[in-house]
Short mmCIF file of N, CA and C in Angstrom, two decimals:
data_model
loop_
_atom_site.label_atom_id
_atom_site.label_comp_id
_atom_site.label_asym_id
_atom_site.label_seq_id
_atom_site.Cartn_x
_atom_site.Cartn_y
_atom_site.Cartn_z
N UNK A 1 141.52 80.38 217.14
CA UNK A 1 142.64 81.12 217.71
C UNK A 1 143.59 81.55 216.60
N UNK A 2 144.38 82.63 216.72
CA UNK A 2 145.18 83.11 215.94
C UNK A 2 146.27 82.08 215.48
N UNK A 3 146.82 81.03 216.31
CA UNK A 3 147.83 80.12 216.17
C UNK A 3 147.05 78.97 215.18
N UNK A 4 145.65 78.45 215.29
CA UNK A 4 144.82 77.71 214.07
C UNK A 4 144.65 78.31 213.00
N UNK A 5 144.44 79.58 212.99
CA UNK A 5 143.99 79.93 211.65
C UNK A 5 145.46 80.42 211.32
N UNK A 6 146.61 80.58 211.33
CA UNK A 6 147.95 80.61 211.02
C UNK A 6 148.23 78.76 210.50
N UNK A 7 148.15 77.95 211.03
CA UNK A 7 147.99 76.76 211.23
C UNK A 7 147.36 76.42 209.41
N UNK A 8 146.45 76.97 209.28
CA UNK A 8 145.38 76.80 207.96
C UNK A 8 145.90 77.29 207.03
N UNK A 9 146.95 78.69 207.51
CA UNK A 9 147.26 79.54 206.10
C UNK A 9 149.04 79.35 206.09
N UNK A 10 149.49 78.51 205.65
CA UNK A 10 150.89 78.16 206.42
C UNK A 10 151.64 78.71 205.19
N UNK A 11 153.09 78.89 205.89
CA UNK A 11 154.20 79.87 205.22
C UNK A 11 154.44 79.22 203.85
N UNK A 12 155.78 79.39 203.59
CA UNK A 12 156.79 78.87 202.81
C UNK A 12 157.18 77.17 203.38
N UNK A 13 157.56 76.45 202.89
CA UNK A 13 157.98 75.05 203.16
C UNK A 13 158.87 75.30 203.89
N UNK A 14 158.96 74.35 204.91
CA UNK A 14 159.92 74.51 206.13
C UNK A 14 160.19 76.00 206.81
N UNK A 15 159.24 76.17 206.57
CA UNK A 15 158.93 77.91 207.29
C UNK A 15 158.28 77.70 209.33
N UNK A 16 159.52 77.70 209.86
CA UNK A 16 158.80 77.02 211.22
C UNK A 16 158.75 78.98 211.91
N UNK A 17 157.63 79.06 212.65
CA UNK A 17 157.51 79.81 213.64
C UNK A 17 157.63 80.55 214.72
N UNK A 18 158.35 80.90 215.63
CA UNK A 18 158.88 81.15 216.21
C UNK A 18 157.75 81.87 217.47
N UNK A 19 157.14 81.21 218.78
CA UNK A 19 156.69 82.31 219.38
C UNK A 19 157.22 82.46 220.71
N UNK A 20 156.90 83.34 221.02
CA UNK A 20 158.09 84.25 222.64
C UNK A 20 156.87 84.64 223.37
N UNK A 21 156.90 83.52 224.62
CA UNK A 21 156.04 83.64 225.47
C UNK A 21 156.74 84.58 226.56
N UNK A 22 155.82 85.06 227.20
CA UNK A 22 156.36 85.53 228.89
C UNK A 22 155.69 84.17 229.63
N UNK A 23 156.02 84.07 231.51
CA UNK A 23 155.61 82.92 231.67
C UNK A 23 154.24 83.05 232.74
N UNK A 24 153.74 83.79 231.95
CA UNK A 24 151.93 83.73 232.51
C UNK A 24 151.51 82.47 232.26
N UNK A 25 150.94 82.00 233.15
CA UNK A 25 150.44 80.87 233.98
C UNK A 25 149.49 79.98 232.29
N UNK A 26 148.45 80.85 231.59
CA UNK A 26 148.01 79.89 230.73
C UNK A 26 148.94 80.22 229.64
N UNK A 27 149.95 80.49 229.27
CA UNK A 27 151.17 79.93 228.15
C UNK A 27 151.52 78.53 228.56
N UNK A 28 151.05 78.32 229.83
CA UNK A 28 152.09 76.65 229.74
C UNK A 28 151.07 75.87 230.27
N UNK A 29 150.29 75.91 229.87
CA UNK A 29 148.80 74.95 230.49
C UNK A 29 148.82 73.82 229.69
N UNK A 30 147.88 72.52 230.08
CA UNK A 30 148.40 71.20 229.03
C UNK A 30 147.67 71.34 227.89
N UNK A 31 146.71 72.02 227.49
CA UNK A 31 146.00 72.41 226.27
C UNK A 31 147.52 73.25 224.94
N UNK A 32 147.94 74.06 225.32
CA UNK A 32 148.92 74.77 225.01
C UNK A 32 150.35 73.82 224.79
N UNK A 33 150.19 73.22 225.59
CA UNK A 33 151.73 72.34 225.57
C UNK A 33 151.34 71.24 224.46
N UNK A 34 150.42 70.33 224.36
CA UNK A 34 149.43 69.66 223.74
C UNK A 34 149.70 70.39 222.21
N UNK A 35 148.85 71.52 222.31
CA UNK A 35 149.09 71.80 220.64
C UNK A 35 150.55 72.11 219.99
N UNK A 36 151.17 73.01 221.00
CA UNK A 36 152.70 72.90 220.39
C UNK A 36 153.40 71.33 219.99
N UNK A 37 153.14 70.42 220.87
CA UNK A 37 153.99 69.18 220.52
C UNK A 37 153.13 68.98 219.19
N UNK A 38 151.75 68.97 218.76
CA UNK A 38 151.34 68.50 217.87
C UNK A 38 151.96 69.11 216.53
N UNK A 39 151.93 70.75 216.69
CA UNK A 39 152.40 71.29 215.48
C UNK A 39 153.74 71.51 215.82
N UNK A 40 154.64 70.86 215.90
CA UNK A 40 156.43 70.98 216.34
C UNK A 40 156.94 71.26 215.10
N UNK A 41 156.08 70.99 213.99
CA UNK A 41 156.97 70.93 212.32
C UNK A 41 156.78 72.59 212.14
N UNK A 42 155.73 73.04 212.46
CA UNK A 42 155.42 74.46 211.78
C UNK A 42 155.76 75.75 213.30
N UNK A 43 156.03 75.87 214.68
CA UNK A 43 155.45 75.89 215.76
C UNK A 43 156.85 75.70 216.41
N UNK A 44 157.53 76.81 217.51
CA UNK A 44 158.47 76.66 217.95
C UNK A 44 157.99 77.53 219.32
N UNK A 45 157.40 77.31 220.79
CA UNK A 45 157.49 77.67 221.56
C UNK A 45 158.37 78.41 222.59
N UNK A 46 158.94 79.55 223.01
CA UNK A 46 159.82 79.77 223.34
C UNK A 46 159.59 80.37 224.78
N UNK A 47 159.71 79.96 225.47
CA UNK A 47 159.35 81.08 227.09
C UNK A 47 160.39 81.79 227.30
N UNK A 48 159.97 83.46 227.82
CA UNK A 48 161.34 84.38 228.19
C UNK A 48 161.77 83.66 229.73
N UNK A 49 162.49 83.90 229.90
CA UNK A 49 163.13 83.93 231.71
C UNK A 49 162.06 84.50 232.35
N UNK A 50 162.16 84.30 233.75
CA UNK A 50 161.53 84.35 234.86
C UNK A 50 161.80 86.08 235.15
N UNK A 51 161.33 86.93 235.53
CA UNK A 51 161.10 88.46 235.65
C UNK A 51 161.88 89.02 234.85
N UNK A 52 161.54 88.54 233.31
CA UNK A 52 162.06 89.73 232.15
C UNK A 52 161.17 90.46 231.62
N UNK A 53 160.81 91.22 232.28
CA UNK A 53 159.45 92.07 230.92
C UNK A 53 160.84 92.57 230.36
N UNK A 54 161.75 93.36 230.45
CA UNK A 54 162.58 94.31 229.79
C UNK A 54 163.09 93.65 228.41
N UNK A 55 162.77 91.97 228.18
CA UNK A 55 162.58 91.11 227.13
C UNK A 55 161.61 90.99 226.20
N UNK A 56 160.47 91.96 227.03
CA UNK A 56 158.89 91.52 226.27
C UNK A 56 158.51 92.59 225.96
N UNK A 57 158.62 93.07 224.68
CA UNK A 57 158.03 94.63 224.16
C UNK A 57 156.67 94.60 224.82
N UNK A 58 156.07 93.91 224.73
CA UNK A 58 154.59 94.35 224.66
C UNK A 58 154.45 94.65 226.11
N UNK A 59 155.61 94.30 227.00
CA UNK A 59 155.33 95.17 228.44
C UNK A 59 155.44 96.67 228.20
N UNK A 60 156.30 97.00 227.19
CA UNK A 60 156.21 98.72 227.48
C UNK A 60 155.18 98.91 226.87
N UNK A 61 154.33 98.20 225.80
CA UNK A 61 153.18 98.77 225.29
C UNK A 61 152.00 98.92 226.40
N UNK A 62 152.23 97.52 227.48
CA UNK A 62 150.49 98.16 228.22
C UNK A 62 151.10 99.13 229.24
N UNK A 63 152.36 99.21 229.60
CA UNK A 63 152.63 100.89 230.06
C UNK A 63 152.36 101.73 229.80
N UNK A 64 152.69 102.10 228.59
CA UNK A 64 152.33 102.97 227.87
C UNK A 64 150.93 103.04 227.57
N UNK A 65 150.10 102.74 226.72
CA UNK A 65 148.67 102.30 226.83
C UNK A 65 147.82 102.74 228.05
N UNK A 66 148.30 101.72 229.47
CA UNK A 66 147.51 102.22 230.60
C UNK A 66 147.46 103.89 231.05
N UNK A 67 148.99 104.64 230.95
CA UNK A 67 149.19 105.81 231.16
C UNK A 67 148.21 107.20 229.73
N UNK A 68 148.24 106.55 228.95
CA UNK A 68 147.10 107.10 227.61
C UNK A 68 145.68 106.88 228.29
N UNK A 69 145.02 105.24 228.81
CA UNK A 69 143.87 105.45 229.21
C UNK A 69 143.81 106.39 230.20
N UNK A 70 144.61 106.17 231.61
CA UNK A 70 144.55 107.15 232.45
C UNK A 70 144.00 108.39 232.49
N UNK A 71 144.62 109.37 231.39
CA UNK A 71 144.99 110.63 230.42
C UNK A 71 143.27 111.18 230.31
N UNK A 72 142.62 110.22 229.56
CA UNK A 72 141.19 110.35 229.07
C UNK A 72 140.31 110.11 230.81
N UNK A 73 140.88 110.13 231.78
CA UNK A 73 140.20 109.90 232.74
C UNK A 73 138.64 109.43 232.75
N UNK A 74 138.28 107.96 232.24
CA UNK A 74 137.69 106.95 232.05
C UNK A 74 136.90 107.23 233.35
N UNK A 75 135.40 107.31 233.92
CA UNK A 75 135.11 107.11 234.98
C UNK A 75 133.58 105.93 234.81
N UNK A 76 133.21 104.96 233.99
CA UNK A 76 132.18 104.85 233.36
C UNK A 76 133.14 103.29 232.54
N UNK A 77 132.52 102.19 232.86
CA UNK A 77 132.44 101.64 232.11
C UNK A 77 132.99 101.70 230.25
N UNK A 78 131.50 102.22 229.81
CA UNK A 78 131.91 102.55 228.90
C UNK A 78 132.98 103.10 227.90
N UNK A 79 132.77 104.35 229.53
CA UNK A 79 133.84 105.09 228.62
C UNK A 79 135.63 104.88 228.83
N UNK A 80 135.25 103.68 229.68
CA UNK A 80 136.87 102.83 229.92
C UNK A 80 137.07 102.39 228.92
N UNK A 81 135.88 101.72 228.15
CA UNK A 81 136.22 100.24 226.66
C UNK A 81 136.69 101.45 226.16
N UNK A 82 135.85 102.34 225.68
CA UNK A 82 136.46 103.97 224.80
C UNK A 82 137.78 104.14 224.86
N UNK A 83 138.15 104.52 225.77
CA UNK A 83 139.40 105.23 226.01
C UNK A 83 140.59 104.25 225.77
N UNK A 84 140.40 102.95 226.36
CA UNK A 84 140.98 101.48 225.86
C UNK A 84 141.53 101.53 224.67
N UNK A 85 140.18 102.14 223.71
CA UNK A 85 140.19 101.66 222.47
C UNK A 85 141.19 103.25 221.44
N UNK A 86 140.89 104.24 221.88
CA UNK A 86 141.46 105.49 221.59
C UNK A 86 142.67 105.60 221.77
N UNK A 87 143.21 104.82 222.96
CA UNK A 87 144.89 105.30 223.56
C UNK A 87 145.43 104.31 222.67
N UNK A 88 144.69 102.82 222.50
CA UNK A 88 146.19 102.31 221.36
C UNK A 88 146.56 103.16 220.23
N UNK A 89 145.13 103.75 219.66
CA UNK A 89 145.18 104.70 218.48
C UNK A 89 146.46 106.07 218.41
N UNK A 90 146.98 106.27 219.90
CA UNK A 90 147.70 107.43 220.25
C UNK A 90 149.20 107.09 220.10
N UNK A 91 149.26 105.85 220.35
CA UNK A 91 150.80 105.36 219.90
C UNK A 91 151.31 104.41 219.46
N UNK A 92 152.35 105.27 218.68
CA UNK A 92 152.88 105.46 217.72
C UNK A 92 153.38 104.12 216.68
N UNK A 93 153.48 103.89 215.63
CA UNK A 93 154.31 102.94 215.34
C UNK A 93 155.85 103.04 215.68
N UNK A 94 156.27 103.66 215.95
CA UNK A 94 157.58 104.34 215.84
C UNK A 94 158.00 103.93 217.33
N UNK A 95 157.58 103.93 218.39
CA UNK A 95 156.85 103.37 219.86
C UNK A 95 157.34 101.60 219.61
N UNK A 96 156.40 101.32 219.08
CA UNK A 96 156.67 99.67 218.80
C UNK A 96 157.71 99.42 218.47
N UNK A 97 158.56 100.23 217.21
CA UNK A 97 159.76 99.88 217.14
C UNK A 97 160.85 99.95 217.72
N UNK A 98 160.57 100.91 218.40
CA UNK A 98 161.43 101.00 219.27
C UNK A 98 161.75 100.23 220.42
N UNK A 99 160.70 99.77 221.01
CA UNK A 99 160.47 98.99 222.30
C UNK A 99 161.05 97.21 221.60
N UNK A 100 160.91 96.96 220.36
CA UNK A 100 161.38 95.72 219.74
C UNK A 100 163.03 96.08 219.82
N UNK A 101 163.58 97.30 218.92
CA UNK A 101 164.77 97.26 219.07
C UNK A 101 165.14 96.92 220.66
N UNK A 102 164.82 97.73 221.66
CA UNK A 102 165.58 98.00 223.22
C UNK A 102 165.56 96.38 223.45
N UNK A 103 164.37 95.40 223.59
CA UNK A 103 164.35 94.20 223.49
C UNK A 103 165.25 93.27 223.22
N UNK A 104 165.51 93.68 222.06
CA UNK A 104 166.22 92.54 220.99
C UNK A 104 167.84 92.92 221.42
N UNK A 105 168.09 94.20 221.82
CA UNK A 105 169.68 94.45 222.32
C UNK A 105 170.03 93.69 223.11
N UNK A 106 169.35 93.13 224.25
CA UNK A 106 169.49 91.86 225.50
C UNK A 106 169.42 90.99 224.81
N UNK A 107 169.30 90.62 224.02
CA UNK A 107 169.06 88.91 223.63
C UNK A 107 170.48 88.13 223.29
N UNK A 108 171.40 88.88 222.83
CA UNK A 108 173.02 88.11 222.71
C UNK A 108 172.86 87.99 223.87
N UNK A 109 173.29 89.03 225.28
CA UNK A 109 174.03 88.90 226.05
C UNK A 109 172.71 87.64 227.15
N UNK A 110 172.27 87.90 226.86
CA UNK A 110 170.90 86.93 227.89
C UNK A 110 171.33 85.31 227.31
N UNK A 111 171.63 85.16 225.99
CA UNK A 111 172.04 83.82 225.20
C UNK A 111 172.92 83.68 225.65
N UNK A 112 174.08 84.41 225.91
CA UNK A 112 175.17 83.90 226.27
C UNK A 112 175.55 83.78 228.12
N UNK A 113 174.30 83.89 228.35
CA UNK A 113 174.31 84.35 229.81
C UNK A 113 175.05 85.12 230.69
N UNK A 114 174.65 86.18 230.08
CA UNK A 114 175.84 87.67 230.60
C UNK A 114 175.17 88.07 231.93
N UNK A 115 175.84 88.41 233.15
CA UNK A 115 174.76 89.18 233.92
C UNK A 115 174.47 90.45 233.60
N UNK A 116 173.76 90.98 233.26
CA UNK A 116 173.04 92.10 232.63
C UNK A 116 172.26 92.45 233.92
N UNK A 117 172.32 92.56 235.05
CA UNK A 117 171.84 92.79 236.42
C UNK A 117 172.34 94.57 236.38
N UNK A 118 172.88 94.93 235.57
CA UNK A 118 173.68 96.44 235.78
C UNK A 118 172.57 97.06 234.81
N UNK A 119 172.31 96.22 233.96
CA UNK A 119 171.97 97.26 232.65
C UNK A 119 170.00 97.06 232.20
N UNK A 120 169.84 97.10 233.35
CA UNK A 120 168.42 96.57 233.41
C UNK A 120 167.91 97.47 234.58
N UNK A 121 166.64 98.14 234.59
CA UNK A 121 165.98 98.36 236.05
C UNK A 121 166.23 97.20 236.62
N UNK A 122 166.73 97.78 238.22
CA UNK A 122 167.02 96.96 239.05
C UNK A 122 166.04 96.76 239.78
N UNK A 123 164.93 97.39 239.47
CA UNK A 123 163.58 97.16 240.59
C UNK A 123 163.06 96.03 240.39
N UNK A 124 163.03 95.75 238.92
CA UNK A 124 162.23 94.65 238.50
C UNK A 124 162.92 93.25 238.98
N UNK A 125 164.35 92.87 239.46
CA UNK A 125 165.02 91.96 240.46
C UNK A 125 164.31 91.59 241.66
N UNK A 126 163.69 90.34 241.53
CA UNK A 126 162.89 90.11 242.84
C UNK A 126 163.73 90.24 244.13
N UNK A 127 164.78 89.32 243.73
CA UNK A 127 165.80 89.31 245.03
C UNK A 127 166.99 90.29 245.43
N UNK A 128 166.08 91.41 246.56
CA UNK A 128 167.00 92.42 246.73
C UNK A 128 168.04 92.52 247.06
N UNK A 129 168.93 90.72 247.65
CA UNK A 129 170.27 90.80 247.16
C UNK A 129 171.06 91.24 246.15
N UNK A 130 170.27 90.82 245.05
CA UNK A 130 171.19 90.90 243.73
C UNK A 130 171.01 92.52 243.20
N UNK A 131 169.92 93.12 244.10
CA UNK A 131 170.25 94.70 243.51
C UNK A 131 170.60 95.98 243.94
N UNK A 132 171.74 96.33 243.28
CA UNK A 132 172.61 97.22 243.76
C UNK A 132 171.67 98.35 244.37
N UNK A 133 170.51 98.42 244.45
CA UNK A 133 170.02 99.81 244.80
C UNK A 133 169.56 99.33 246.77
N UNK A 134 169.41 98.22 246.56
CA UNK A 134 169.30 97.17 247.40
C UNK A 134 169.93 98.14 249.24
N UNK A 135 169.29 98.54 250.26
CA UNK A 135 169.80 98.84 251.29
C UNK A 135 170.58 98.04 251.60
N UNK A 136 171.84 98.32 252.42
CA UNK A 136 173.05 97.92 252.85
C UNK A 136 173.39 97.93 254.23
#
């Protein structure tokens, strides 16, 4: 796994890790929990909150991504892995950075526990109390 062979090739001394889970079901399995306690010196586990993609770049990437495969209208197996493989090729680095910056702007106010319920799609709010778009 990418986290062992990181594990093998290790940083700078006292160089600890930092990773930012979302909370899909095998991020917190006892295999996973297991190796983090083991490597705690090098290895810092972090789970986002409960319905933040707007925290997790890599949600706008398979947005983006799925809407590129789409594009190539895939009808074939094959030519799904293809097109899979073509649409990451279509965007951009510039894409990634961006989606890290928008990310990383929530992270004071989420630390300090701001409600940020205004400044977020409100769709993504499970509980349509809390969202203003919410029927009345």
């Amino acid at each position: 796994s990418l986290l062992d062979r990181k594990q093998h090739h290790p940083g700078p001394p006292h160089h600890i890790y930092v990773i930012i889970w979302d909370n899909v079901r095998f991020h917190r399995t006892n295999q996973i929990r297991e190796w983090f306690t083991t490597n705690s010196n090098q290895f810092l586990n972090v789970c986002l909150p409960p319905y933040s993609p707007f925290l997790n770049p890599i949600e706008e990437f398979f947005s983006s991504w799925r809407w590129k495969v789409y594009d190539r209208q895939p009808y074939t197996r094959e030519n799904l892995l293809r097109a899979m493989e073509l649409a990451c090729v279509d965007i951009p680095v510039e894409a990634f950075q961006g989606w890290i910056r928008h990310s990383r702007a929530f992270f004071p106010r989420c630390l300090a526990r701001d409600n940020i319920a205004c400044d977020v799609d409100e769709v993504m709010w499970p509980d349509a109390a809390q969202r203003h778009d919410a029927a009345q």
